[in-house]
Short mmCIF file of C-alpha atoms and ligand atoms in Angstrom, two decimals:
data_model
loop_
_atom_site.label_atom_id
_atom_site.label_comp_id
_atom_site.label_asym_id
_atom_site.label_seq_id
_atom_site.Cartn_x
_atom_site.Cartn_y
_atom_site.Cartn_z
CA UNK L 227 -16.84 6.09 -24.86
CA UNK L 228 -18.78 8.51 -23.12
CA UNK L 229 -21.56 9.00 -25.96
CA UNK L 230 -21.86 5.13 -25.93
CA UNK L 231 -22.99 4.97 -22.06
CA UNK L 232 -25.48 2.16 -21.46
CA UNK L 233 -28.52 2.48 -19.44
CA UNK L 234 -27.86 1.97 -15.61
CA UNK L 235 -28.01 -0.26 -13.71
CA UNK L 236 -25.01 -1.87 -16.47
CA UNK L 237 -23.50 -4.57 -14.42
CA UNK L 238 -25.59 -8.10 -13.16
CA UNK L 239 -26.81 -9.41 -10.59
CA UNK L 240 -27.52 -6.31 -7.93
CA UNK L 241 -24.56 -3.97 -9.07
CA UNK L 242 -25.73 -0.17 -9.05
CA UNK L 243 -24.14 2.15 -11.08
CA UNK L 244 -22.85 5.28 -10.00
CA UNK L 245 -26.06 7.21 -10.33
CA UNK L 246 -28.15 4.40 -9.01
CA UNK L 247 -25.91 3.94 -5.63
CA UNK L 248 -25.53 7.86 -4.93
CA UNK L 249 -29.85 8.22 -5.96
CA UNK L 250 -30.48 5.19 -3.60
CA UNK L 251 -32.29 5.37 -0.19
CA UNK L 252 -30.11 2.99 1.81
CA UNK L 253 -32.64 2.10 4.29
CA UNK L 254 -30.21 1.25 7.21
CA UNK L 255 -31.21 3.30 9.52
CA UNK L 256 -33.80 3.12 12.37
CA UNK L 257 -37.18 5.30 12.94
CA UNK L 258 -37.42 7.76 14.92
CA UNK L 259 -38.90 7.06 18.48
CA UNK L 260 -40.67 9.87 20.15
CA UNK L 261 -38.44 12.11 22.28
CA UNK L 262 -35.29 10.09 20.91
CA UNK L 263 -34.22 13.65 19.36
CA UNK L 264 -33.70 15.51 22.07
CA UNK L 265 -32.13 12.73 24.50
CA UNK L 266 -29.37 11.58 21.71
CA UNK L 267 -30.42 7.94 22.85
CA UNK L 268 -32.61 5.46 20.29
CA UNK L 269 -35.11 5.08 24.05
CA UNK L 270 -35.23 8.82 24.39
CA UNK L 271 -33.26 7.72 27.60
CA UNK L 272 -30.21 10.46 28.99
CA UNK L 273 -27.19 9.15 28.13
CA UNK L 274 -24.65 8.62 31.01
CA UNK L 275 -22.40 10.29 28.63
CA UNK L 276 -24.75 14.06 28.41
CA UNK L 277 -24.54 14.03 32.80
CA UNK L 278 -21.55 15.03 33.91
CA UNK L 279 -18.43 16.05 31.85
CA UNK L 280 -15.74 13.70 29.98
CA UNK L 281 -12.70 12.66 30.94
CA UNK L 282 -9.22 14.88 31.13
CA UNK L 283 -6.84 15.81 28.05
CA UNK L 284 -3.82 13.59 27.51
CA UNK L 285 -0.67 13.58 25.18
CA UNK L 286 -1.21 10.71 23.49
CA UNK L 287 -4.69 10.14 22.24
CA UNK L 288 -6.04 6.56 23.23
CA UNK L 289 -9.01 4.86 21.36
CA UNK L 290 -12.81 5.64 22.44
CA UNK L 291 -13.20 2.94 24.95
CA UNK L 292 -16.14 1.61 22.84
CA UNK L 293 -13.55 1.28 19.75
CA UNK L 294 -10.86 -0.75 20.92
CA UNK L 295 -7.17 -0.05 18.87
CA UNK L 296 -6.77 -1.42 15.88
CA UNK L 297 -3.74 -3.63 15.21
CA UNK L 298 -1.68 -5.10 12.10
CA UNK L 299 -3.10 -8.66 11.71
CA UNK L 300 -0.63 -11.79 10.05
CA UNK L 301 2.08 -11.31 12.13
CA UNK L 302 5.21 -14.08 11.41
CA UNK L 303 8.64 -14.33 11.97
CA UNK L 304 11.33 -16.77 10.68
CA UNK L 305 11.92 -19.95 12.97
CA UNK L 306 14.16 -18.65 15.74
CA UNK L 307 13.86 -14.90 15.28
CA UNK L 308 11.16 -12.17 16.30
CA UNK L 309 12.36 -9.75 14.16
CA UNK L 310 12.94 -11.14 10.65
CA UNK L 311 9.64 -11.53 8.87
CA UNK L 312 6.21 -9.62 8.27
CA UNK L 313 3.59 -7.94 9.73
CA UNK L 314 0.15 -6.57 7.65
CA UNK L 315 -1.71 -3.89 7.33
CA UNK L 316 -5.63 -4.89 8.11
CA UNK L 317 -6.58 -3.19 5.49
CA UNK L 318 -10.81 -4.66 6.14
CA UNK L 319 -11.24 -2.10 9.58
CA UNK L 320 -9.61 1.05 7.65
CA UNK L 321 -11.26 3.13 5.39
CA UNK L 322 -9.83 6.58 3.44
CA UNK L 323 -6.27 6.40 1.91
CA UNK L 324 -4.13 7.08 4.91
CA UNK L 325 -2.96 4.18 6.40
CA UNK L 326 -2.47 5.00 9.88
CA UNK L 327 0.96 4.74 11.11
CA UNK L 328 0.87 2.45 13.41
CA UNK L 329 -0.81 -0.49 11.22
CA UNK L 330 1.77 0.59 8.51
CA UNK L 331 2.85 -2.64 7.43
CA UNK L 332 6.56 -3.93 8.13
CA UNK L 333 9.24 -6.17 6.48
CA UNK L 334 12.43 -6.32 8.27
CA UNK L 335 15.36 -8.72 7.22
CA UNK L 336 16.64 -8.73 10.57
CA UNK L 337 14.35 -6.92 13.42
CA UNK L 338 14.15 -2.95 14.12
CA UNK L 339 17.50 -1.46 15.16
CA UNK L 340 17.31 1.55 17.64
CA UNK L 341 19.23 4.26 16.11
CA UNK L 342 20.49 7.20 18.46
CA UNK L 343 20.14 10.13 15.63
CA UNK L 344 22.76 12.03 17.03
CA UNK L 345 25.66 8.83 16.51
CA UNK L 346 23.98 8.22 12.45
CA UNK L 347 24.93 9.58 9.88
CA UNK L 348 24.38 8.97 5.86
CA UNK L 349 27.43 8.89 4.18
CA UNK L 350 26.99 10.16 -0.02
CA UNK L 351 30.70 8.25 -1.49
CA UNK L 352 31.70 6.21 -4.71
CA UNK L 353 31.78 8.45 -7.35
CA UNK L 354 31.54 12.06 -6.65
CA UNK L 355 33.95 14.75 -6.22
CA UNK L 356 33.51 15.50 -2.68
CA UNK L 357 31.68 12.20 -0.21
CA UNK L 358 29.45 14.24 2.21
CA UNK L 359 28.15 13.12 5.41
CA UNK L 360 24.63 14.28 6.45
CA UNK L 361 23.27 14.29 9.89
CA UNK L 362 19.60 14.49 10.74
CA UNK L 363 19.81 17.77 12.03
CA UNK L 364 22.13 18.68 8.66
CA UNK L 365 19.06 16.91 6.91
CA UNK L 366 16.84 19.02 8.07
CA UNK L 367 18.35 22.21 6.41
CA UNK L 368 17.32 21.36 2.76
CA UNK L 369 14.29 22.01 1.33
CA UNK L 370 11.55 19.24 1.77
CA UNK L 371 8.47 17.94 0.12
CA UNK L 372 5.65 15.55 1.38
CA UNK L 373 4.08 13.25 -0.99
CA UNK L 374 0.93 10.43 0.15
CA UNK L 375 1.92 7.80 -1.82
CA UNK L 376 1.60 3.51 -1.23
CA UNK L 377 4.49 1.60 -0.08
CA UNK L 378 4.02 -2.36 -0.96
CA UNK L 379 6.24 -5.13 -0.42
CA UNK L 380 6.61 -7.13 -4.17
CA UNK L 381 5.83 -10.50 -2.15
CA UNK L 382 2.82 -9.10 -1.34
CA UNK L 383 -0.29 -11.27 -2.22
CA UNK L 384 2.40 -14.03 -3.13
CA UNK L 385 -0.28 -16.74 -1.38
CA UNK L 386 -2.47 -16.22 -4.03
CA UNK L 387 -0.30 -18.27 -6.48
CA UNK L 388 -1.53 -21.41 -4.49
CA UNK L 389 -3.41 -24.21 -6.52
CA UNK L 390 -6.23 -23.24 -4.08
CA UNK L 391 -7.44 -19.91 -3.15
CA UNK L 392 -5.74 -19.53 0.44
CA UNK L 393 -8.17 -18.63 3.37
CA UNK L 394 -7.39 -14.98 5.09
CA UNK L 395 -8.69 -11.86 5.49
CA UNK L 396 -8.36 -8.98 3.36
CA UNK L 397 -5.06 -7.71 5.34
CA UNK L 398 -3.68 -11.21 5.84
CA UNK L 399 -3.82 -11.63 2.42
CA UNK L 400 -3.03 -8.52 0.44
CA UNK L 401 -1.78 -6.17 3.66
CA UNK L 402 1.97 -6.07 2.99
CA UNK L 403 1.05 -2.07 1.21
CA UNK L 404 0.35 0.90 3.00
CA UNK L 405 -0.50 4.37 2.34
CA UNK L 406 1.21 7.08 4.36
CA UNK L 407 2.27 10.80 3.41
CA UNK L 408 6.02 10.92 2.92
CA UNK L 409 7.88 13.94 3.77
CA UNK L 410 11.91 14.11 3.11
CA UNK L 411 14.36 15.80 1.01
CA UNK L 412 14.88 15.15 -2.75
CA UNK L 413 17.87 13.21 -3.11
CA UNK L 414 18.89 15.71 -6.18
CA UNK L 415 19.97 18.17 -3.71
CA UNK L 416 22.41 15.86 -1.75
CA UNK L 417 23.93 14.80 -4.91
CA UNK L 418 24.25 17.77 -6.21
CA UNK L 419 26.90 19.33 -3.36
CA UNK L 420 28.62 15.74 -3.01
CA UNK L 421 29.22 16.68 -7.27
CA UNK L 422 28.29 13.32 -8.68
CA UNK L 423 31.14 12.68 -11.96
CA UNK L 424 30.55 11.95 -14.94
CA UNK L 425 29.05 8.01 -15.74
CA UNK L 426 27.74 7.66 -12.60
CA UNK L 427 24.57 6.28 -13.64
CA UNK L 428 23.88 3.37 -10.31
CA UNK L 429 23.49 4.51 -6.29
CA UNK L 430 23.81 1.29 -3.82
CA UNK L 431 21.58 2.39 -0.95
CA UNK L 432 22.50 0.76 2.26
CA UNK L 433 20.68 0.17 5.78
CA UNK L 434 21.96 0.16 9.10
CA UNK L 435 20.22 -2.67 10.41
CA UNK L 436 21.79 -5.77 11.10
CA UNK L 437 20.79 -7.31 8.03
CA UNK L 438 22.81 -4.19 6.27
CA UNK L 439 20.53 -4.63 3.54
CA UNK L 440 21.15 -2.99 0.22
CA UNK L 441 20.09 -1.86 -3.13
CA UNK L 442 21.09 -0.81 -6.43
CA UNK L 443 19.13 1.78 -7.88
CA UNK L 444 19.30 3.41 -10.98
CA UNK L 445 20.38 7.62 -11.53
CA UNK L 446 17.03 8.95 -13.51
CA UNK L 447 14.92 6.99 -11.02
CA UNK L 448 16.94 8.86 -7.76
CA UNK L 449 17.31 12.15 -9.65
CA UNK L 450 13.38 11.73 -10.69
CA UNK L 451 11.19 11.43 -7.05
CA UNK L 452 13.44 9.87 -4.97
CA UNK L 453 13.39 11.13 -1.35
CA UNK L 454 15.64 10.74 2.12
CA UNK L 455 12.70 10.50 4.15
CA UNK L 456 12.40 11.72 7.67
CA UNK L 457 7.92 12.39 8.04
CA UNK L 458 4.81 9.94 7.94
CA UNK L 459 2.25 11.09 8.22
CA UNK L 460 3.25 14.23 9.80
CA UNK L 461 5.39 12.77 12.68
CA UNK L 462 9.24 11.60 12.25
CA UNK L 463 9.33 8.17 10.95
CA UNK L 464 8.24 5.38 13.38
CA UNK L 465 11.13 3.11 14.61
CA UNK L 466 9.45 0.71 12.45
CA UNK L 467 9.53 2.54 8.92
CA UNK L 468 13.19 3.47 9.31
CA UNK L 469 13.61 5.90 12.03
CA UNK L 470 15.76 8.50 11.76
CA UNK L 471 15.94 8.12 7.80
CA UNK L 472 15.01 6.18 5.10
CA UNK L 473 15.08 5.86 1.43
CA UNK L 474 11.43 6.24 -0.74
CA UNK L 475 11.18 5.71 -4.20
CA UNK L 476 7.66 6.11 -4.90
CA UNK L 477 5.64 3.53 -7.07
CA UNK L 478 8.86 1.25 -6.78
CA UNK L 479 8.89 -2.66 -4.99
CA UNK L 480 9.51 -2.05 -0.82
CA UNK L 481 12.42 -3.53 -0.95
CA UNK L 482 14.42 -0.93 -3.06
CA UNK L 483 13.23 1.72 -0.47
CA UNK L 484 15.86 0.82 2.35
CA UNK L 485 15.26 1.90 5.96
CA UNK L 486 17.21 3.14 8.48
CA UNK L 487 19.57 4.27 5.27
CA UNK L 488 23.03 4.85 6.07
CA UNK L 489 24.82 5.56 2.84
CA UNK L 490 24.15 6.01 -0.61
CA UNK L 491 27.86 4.59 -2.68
CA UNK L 492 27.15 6.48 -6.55
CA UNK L 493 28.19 3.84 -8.90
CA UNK L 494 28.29 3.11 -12.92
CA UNK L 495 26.86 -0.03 -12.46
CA UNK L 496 24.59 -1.76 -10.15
CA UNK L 497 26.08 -3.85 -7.04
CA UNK L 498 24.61 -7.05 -7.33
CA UNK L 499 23.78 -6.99 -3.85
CA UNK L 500 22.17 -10.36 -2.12
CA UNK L 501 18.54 -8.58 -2.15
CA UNK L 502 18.87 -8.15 -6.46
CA UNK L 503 20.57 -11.82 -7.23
CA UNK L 504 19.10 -14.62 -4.72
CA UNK L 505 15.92 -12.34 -3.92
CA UNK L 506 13.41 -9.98 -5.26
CA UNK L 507 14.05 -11.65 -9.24
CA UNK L 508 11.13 -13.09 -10.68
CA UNK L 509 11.39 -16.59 -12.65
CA UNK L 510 9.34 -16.33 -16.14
CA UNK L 511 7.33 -19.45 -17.34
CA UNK L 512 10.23 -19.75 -20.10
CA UNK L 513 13.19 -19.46 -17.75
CA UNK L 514 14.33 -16.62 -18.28
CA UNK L 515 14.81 -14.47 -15.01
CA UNK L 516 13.85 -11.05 -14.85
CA UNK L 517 15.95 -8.33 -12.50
CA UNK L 518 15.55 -5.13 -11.13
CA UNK L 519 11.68 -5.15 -11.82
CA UNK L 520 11.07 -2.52 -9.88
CA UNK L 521 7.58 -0.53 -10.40
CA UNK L 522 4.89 -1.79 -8.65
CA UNK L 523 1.93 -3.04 -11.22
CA UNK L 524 -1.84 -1.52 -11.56
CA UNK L 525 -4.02 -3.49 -8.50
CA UNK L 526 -6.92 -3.11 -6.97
CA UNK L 527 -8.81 -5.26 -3.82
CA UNK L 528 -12.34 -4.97 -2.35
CA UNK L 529 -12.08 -4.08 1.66
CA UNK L 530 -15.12 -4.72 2.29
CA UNK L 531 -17.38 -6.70 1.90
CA UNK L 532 -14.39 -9.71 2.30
CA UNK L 533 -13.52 -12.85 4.59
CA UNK L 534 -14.58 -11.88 8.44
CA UNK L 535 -16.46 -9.08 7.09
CA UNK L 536 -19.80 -11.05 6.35
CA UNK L 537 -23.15 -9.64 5.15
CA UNK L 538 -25.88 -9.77 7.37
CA UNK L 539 -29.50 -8.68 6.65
CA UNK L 540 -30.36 -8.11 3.00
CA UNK L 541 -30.25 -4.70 1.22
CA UNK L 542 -28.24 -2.17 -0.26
CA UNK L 543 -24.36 -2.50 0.76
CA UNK L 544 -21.47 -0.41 -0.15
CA UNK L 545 -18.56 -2.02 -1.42
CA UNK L 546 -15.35 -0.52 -0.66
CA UNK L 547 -11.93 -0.63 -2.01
CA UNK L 548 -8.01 0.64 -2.57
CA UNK L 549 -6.55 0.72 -5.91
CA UNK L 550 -2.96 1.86 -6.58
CA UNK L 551 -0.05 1.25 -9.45
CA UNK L 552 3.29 2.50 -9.40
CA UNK L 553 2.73 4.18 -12.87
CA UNK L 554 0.54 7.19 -11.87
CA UNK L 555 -2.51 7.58 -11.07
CA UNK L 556 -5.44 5.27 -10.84
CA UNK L 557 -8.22 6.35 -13.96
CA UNK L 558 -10.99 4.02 -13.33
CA UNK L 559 -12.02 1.18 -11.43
CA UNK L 560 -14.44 -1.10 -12.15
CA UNK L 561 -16.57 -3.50 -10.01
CA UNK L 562 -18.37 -6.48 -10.85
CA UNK L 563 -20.82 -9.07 -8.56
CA UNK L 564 -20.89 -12.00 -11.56
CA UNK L 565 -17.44 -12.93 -11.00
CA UNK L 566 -15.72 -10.55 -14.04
CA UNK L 567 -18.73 -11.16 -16.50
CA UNK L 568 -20.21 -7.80 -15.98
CA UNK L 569 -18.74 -4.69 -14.73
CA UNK L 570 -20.23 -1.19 -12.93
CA UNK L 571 -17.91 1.77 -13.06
CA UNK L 572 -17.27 2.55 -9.06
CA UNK L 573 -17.07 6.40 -7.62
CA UNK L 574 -13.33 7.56 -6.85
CA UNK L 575 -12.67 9.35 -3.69
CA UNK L 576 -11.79 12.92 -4.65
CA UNK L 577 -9.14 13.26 -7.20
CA UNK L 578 -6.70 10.53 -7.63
CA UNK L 579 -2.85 11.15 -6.54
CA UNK L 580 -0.08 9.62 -8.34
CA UNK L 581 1.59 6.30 -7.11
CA UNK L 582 -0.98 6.94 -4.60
CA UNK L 583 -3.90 4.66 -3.22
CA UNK L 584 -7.35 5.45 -4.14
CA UNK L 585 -10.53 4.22 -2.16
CA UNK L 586 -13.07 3.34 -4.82
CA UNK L 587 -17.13 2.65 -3.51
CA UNK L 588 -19.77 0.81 -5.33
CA UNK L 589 -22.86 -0.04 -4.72
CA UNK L 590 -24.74 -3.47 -4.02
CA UNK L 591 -27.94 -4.76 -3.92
CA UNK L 592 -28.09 -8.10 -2.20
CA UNK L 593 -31.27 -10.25 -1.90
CA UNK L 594 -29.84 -13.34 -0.80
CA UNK L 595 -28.53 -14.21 -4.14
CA UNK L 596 -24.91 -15.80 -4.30
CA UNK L 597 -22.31 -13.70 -5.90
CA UNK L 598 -18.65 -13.04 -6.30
CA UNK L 599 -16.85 -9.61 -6.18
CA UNK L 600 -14.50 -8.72 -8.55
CA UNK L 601 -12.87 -5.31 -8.88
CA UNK L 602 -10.65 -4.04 -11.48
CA UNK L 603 -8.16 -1.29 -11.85
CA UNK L 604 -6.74 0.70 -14.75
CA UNK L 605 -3.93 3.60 -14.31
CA UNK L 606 -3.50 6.86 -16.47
CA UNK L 607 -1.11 4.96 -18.65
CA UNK L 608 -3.85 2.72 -19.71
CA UNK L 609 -2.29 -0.46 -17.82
CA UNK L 610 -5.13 -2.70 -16.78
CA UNK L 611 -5.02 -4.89 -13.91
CA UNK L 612 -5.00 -8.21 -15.28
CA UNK L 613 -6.61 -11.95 -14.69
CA UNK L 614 -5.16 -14.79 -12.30
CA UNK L 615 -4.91 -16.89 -15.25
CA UNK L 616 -2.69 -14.11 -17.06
CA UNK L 617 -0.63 -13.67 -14.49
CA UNK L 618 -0.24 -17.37 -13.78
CA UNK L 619 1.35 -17.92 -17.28
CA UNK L 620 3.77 -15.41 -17.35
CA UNK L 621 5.48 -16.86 -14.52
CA UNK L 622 7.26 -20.05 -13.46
CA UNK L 623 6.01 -22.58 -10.58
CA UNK L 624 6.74 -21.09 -7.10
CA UNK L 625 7.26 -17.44 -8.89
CA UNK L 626 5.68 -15.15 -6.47
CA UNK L 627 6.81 -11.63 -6.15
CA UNK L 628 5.08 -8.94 -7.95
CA UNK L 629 1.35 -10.56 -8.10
CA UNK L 630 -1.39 -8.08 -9.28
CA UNK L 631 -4.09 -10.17 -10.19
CA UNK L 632 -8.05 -9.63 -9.95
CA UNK L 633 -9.07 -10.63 -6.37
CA UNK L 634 -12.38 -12.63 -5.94
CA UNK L 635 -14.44 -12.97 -3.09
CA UNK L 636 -17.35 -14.85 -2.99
CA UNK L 637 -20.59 -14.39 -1.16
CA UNK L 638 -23.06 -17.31 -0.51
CA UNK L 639 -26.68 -17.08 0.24
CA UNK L 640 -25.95 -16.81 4.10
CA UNK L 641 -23.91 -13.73 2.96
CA UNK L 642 -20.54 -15.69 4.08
CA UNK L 643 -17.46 -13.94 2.31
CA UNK L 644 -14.59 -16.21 1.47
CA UNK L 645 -11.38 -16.18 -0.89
CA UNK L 646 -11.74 -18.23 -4.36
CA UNK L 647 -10.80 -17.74 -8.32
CA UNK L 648 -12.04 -16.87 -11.24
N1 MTE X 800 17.48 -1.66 5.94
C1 MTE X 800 16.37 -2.34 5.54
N2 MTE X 800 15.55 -1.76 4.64
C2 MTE X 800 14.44 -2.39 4.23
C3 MTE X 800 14.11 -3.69 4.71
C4 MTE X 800 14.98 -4.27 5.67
O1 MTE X 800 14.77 -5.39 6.17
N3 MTE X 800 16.10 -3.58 6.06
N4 MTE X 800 13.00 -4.35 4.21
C5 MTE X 800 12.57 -3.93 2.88
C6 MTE X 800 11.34 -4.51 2.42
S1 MTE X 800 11.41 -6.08 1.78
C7 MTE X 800 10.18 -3.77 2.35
S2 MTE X 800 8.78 -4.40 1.63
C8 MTE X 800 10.09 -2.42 2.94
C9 MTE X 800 9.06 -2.43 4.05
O2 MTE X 800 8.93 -1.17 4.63
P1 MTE X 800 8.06 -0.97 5.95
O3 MTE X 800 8.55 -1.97 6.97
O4 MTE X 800 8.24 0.44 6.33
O5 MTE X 800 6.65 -1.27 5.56
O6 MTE X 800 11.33 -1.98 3.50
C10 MTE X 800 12.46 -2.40 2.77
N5 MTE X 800 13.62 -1.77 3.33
MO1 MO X 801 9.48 -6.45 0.66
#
């Protein structure tokens, strides 16, 4: 490929190549005014701020009070509870690959228990020589790694199956994933002193919240990168994400990675638990169902520009994006403004992490003229994130877990961003 690299600018209408967006005077900011320089203000004015000294230290650090706190956006609950639903990530204010904690996106079945870590326990039983309870301090004594990698719900996106593109912003829409370093101990080592026998080959991981939700997962995936995880982001987990403990399986559907885990039963087959039977299957266009689909597919979305996030005055813009897939690490992402027709290779922050999000940039040259962004993943294993139409036929009507599909967001000539397909 790379001897067969066409001249830049490759992609239509305004996309700049790599070269062309890094080589590219941006022209967004202001002149200089005389005296400005010295004063720190655009009026060559003293700032309020430069005459007397800031305010005192505190534990906590708040917000500036010019940047007010961010918070998760598409908030909803099922009729008659406040604790059983969703809660998103608004994934247009946030740029990097760390999600901050507290707009880590949240799925509980039934609300956020508060767990006293010195009355909880997780209980290793089933089929092993010797069942083992492990307290968080107990926890604590085995080795431990830390890991950024995304966590993302399979129903996320699931609107986008709608006969019409759905109105939303980028978080409403696609903010049921987050990105958050993980730190917790390998499950390999609890096994290994509870002395799993022979044919164990299933663990059924169970919560301790009231919905006592559970999950069968399978041996080479736990003894692989599974972790009891007690860090994000450097801090225990919040309340939230399964304070004092909760299971991660990296690159693997939310669901499977149960929170506030309270034991882990070692099995030879799987449990057949509510959460793998009447939820979290996925209904193929033929009938068939399909179970225990657990890895999370290759997927990409454009942060910004996208709905609320409007262009104003004509120019060069940046486009910004995530891209993630369960099945490594993200190789390339591409970027197009002509609705998939043409594409622009986009610049990768640093190096890409596996099962990790990336932030992807691109650049854009808008001179009024309608458009509609398109971006476009592959993974290090070659899997390409694929169209709505593909996706759409592989499933049956109302099928909505585990959508990965090309997001589209159109701009008009006012520079108005808003949801449609392609
Ligand atoms: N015990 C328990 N674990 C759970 C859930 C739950 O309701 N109870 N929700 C699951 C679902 S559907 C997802 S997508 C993830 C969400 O994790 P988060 O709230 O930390 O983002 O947790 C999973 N683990
Ligand atoms: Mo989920």
């Amino acid at each position: 490929m790379a001897d067969k690299q066409p001249a830049e600018p490759q992609a239509a209408n305004g996309l700049l190549g790599r070269r062309a967006f890094l080589g590219q005077g941006l022209a967004a900011a202001s002149l200089l005014a005389a005296g400005a320089a010295s004063a720190g203000t655009a009026d060559g004015s003293r700032a309020a701020w430069m005459s007397r000294p800031g305010r005192g230290m505190t534990e906590a650090s708040p917000p500036s009070v010019f940047a007010p706190e961010l918070g998760r956006v598409g908030i909803s609950a099922a009729v008659g509870t406040d604790g059983a639903g969703a809660s998103r990530t608004p994934l247009e204010h946030l740029d990097g690959l760390i999600t901050p904690s507290r707009l880590h996106f949240e799925r509980h079945h039934s609300g956020i228990p508060a767990i006293d870590p010195t009355r909880h326990h997780l209980l290793v039983h089933g089929r092993v020589e010797r069942p083992l309870l492990f307290s968080l301090d107990a926890l604590h004594r085995y080795p431990m790694v830390s890991r950024i990698q995304f966590l993302e719900c399979s129903g996320n996106s699931g609107h986008l199956i709608a006969p019409q593109p759905p109105e939303g912003s980028c978080g409403e829409l696609h903010g049921l994933v987050s990105n958050s370093e993980w730190g917790g101990v390998p499950l390999g080592y609890l096994l290994e002193e509870a002395r799993v026998k022979p044919g164990a080959s299933w663990i059924i991981a169970g919560g301790a919240d009231a919905a006592a939700m559970a999950r069968s997962i399978p041996m080479d995936k736990i003894l692989d990168d599974a972790i009891v995880a007690l860090y994000q982001n450097g801090e225990p987990l919040r309340a939230a994400q399964g304070y004092p403990m909760r299971l991660f399986l990296p690159g693997w559907e939310g669901n499977a990675s149960v929170k506030w885990l309270r034991s882990l039963y070692v099995a030879d087959q799987p449990a057949m638990t509510r959460d793998e039977t009447a939820k979290y299957t996925d209904v193929q266009a033929d009938g068939t169902v399909h179970q225990f689909t657990m890895p999370m597919g290759v997927k990409s979305v454009i942060t910004s520009p996208s709905p609320g996030k409007d262009l104003g005055r004509q120019g060069v813009y940046q486009i910004s994006g995530l891209a993630w897939s369960g099945a490594g690490r993200i190789r390339r992402v591409e970027v197009s403004a002509d609705g998939g027709r043409s594409w622009a290779d986009a610049l990768l922050d640093a190096h890409a992490l596996p099962q990790s999000q990336t932030r992807f940039r691109c650049g854009w040259r808008w001179q009024g003229q309608p458009g509609v962004l398109v971006s476009r993943a592959t993974d290090e294993q070659g899997n390409v994130q694929p169209t709505r139409t593909e996706v759409m036929k592989q499933r049956a009507a109302g099928a909505f877990y585990h959508y990965n599909a090309w997001q589209a967001w159109a701009v008009n000539a006012s520079g108005v961003v808003r949801n449609v397909y392609v």
